[in-house]
Tab-separated table of C-alpha atoms and ligand atoms in Angstrom:
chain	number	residue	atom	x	y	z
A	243	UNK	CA	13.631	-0.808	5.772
A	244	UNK	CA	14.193	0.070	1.929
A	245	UNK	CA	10.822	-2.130	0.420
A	246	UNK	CA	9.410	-1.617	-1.827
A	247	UNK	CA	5.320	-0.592	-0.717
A	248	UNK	CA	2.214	-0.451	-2.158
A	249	UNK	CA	0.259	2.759	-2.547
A	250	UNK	CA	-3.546	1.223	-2.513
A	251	UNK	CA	-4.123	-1.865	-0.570
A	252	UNK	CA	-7.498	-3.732	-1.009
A	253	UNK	CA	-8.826	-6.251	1.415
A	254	UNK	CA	-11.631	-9.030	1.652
A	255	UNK	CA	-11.568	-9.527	5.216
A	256	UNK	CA	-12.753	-12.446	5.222
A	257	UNK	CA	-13.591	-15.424	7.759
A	258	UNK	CA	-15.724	-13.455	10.845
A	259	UNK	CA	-18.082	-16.189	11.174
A	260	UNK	CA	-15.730	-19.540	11.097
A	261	UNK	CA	-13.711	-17.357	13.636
A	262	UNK	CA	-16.582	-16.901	15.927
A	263	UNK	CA	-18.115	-20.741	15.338
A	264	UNK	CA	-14.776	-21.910	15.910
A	265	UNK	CA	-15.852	-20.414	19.860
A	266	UNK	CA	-19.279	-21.272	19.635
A	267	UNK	CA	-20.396	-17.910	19.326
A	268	UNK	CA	-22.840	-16.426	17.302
A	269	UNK	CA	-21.416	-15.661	14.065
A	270	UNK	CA	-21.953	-11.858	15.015
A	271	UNK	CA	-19.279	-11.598	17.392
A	272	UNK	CA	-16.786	-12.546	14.595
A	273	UNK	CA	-17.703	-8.961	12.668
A	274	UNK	CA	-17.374	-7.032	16.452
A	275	UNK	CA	-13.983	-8.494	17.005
A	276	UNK	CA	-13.511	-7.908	12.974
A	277	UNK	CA	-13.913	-4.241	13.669
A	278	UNK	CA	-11.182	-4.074	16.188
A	279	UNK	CA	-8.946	-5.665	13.810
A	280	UNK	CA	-9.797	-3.153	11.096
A	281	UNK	CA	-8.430	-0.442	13.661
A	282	UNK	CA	-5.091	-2.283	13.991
A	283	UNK	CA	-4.744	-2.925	9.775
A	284	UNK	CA	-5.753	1.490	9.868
A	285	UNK	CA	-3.165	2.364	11.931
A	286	UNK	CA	-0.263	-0.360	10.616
A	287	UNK	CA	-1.246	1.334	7.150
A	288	UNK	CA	-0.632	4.886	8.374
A	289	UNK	CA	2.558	3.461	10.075
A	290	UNK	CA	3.747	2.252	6.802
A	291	UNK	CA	2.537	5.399	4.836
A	292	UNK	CA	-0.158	3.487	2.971
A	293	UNK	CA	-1.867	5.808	0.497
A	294	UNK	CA	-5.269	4.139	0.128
A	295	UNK	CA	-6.722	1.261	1.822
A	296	UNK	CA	-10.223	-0.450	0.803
A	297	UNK	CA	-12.016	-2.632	2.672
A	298	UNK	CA	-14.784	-4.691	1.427
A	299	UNK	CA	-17.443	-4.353	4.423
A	300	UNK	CA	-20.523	-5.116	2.878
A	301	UNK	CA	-21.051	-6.722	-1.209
A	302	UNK	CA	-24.086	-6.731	-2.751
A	303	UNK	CA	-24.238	-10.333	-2.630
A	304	UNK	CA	-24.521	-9.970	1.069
A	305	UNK	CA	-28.291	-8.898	1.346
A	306	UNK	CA	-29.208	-13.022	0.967
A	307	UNK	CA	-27.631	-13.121	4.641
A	308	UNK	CA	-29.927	-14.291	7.207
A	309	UNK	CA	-31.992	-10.657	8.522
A	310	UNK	CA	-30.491	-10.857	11.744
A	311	UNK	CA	-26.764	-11.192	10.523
A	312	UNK	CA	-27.381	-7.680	7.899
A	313	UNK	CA	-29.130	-5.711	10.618
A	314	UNK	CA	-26.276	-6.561	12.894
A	315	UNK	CA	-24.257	-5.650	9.899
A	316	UNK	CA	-25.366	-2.396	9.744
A	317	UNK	CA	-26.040	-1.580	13.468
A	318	UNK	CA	-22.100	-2.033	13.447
A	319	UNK	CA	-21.853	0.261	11.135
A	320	UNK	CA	-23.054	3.403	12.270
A	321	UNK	CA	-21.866	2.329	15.526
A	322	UNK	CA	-18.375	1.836	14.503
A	323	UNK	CA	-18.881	5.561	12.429
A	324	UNK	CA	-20.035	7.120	15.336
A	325	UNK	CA	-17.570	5.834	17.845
A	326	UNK	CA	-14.162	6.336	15.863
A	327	UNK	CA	-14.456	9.152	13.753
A	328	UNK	CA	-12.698	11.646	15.720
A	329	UNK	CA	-9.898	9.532	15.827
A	330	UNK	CA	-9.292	8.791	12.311
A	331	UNK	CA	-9.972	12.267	11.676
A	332	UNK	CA	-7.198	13.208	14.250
A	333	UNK	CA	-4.589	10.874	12.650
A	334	UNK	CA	-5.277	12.420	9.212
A	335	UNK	CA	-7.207	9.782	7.959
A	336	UNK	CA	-9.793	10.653	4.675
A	337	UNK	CA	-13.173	8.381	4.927
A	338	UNK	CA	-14.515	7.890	1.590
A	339	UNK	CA	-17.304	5.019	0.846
A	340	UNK	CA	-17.631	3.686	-2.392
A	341	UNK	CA	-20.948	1.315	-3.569
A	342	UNK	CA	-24.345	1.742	-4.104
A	343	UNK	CA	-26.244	3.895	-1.132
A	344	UNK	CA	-29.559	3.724	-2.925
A	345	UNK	CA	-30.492	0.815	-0.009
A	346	UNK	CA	-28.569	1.598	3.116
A	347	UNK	CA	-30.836	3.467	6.015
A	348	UNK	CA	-31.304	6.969	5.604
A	349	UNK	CA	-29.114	6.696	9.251
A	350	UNK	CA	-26.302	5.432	8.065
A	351	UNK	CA	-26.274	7.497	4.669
A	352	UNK	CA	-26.085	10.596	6.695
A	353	UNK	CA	-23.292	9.477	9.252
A	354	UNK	CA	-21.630	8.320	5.648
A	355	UNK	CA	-21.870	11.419	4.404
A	356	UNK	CA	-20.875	13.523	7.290
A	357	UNK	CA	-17.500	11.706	7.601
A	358	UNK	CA	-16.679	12.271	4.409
A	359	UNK	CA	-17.485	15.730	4.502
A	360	UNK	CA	-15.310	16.027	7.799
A	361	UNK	CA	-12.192	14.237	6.342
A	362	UNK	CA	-12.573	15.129	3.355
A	363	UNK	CA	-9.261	17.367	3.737
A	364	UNK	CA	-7.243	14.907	5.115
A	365	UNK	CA	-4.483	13.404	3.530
A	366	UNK	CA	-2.326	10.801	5.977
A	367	UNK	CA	-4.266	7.942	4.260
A	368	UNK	CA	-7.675	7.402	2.137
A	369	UNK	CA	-9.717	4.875	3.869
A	370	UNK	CA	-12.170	3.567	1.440
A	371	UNK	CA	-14.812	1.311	2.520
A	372	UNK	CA	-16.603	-0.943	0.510
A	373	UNK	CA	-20.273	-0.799	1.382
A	374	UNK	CA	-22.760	-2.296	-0.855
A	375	UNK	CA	-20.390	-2.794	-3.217
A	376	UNK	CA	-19.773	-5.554	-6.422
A	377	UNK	CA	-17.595	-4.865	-8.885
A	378	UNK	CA	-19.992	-6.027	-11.376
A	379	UNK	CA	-22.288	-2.971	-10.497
A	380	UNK	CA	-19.383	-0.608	-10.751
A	381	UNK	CA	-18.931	-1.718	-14.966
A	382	UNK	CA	-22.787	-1.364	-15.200
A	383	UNK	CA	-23.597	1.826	-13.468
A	384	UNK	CA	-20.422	3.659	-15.282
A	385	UNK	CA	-21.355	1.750	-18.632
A	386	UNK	CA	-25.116	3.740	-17.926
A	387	UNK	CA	-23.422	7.377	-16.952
A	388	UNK	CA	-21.394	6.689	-19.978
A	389	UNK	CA	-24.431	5.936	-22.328
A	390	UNK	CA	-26.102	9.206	-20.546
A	391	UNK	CA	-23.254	11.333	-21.657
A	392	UNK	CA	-23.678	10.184	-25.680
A	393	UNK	CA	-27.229	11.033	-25.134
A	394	UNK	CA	-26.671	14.107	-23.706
A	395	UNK	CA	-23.777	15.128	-26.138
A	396	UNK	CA	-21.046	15.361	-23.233
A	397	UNK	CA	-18.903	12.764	-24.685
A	398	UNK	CA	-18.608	11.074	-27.798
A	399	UNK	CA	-18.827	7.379	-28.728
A	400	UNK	CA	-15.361	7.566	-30.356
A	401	UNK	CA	-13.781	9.272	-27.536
A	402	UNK	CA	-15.120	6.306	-24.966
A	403	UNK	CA	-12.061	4.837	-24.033
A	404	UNK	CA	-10.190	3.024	-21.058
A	405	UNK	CA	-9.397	6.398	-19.314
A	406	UNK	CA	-12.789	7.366	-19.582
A	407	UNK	CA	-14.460	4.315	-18.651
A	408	UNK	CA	-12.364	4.988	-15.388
A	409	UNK	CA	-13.554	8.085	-14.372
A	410	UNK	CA	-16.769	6.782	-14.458
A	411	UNK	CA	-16.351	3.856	-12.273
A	412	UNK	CA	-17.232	4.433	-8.458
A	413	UNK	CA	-13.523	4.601	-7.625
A	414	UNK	CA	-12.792	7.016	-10.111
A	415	UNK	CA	-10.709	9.242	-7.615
A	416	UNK	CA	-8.217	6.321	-6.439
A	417	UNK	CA	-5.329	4.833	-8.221
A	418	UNK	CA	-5.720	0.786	-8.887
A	419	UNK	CA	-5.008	-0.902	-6.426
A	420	UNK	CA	-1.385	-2.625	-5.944
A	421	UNK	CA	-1.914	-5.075	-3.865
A	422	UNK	CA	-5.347	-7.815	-2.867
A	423	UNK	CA	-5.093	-9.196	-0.052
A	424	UNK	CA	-7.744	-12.162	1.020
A	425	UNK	CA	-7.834	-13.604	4.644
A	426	UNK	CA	-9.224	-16.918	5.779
A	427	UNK	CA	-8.021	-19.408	2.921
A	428	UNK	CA	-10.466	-18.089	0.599
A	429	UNK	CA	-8.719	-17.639	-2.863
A	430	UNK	CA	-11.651	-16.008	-4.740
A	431	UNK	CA	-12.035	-11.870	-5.807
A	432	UNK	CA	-15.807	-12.377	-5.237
A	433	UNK	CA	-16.967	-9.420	-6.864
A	434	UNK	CA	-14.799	-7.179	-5.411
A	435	UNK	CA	-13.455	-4.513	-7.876
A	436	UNK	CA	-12.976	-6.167	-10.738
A	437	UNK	CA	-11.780	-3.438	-13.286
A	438	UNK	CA	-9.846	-2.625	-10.841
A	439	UNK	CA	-7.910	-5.012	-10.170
A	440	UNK	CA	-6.660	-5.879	-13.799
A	441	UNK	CA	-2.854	-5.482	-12.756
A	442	UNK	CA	-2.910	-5.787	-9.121
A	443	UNK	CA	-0.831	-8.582	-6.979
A	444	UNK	CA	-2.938	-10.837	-4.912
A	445	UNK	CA	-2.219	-12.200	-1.554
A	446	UNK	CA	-4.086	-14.950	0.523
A	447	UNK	CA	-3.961	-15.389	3.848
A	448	UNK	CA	-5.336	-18.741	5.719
A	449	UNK	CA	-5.752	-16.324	8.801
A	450	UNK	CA	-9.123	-15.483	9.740
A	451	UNK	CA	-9.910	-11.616	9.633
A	452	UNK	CA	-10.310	-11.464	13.500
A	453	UNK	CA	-6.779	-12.849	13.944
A	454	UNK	CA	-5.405	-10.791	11.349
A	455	UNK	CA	-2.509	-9.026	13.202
A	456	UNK	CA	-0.412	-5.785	11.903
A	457	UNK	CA	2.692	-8.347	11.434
A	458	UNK	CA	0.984	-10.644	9.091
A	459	UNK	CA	-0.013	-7.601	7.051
A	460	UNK	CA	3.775	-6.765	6.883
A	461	UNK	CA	4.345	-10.456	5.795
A	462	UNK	CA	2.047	-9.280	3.013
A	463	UNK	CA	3.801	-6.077	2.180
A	464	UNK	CA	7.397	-7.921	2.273
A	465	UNK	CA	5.622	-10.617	-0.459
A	466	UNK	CA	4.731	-7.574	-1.869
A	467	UNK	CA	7.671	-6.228	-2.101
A	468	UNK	CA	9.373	-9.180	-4.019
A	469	UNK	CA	7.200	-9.433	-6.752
A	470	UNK	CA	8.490	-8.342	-10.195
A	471	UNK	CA	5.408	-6.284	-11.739
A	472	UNK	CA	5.701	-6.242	-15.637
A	473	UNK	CA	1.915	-5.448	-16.279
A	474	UNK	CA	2.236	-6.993	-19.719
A	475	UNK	CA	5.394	-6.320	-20.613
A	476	UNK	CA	9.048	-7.977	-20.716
A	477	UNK	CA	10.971	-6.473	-18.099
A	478	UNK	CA	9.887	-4.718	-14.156
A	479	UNK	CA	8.176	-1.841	-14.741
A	480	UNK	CA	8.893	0.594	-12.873
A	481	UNK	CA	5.743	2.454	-10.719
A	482	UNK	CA	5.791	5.119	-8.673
B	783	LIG	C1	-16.835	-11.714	6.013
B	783	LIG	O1	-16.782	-12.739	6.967
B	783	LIG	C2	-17.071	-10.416	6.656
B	783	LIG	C3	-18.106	-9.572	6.388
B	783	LIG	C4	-19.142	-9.845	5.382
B	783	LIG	C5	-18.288	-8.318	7.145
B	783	LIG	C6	-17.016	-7.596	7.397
B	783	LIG	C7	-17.261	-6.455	8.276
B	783	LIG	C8	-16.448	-6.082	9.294
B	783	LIG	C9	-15.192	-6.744	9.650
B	783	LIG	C10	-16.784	-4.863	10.041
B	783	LIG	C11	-16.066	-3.743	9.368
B	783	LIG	C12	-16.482	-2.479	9.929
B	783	LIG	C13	-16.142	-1.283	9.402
B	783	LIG	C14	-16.555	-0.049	10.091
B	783	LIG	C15	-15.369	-1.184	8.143
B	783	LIG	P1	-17.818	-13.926	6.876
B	783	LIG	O2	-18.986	-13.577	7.737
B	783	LIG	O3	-18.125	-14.192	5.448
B	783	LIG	O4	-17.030	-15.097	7.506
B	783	LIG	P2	-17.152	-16.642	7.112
B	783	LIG	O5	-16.655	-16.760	5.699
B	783	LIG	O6	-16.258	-17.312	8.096
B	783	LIG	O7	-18.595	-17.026	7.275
């Protein structure tokens, strides 16, 4: 098929606990059976050649969870890490985390960090996971290394522009992202990247992220696909 396909794809996968109190379960087992779903979404975006996918995992908005939920959060976590490195790293895949660290276990930082240092040469598809992550705290903490450079004479107010600005946000290696997608009915960014996302198509999906299947992600790509981008101006630009 001659689509037209997004290079970064960004996703709030959204709806693990409605999907597990729809069973009466415990609202945990929705983020388990999440996690299985995120393998299917990794390997339909290799299949389709996907440059970048994010995934928001964990926002900073998600501390005020009940204790129980966020240590289950994170248990899943390293767990997840630990279990399916190899394989991503076998299929090419580059793990790359982007958020604040400062207040994950010193566990986790270090599985983090060694998966990143083992893909770190892979290039089949960037899989960038949002982990402690709100877009609002991306604009303040590169507005700060910004303000640190005048001070230290690195940059210069003048030359503080959109480019800039950019490179100093967390996802400074990663083009924007083309296309948002949003399961479980939920039509809300909710502090996801938020710079970011100034020109990027969003999609929402009433299905809930454990029921989130590799063909409703190509329903998204073929919406994708037939939307006329003009980022501000008169006619389709074109993008590579
Ligand atoms: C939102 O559903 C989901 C989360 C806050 C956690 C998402 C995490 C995973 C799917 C695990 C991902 C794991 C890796 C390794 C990337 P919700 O709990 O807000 O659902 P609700 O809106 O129905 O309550």
């Amino acid at each position: 098929m001659n689509q037209k396909l997004p290079r970064h794809v960004a996703i709030v996968m959204d709806g693990n606990g409605r999907w597990a109190e729809n069973r009466g379960l415990p609202r945990v087992e929705g983020h388990r059976v999440g996690v299985e779903t995120v393998k299917t979404i990794v390997q339909s975006c290799l299949k389709n050649k996907i440059a970048v996918l994010s995934l928001f995992a964990f926002s900073s908005e998600n501390w005020a969870r009940p204790a129980s939920e966020v240590d289950f959060l994170m248990q899943l976590f390293v767990q997840a890490l630990g279990r399916e490195i190899q394989e991503l790293h076998q299929h090419g895949v580059r793990l790359r985390f982007t958020g604040d660290r400062s207040h994950l276990s010193e566990l986790l930082r270090s599985e983090m960090q060694a998966a990143e240092a083992l893909t770190g040469e892979n290039n089949q598809l960037t899989l960038n996971i949002a982990l402690n992550y709100g877009g609002k705290w991306d604009i303040v903490q590169a507005a700060k290394k910004l303000a640190q450079q005048v001070i230290d004479n690195n940059i210069s107010f003048e030359n503080i522009d959109e480019a800039a600005f950019a490179k100093s946000l967390n996802t400074a290696d990663l083009p924007d992202p083309d296309l948002f997608i949003r399961t479980s009915g939920e039509q809300r960014i909710s502090n996801f990247f938020l710079w970011q996302l100034a020109y990027t198509e969003l999609y929402f999906s009433d299905i809930l992220w454990p029921d989130f299947t590799a063909a409703e992600l190509e329903k998204a790509l073929a919406c994708f696909s037939m939307r006329k981008r003009r980022y501000g101006l008169t006619t389709e630009k074109d993008y590579v």
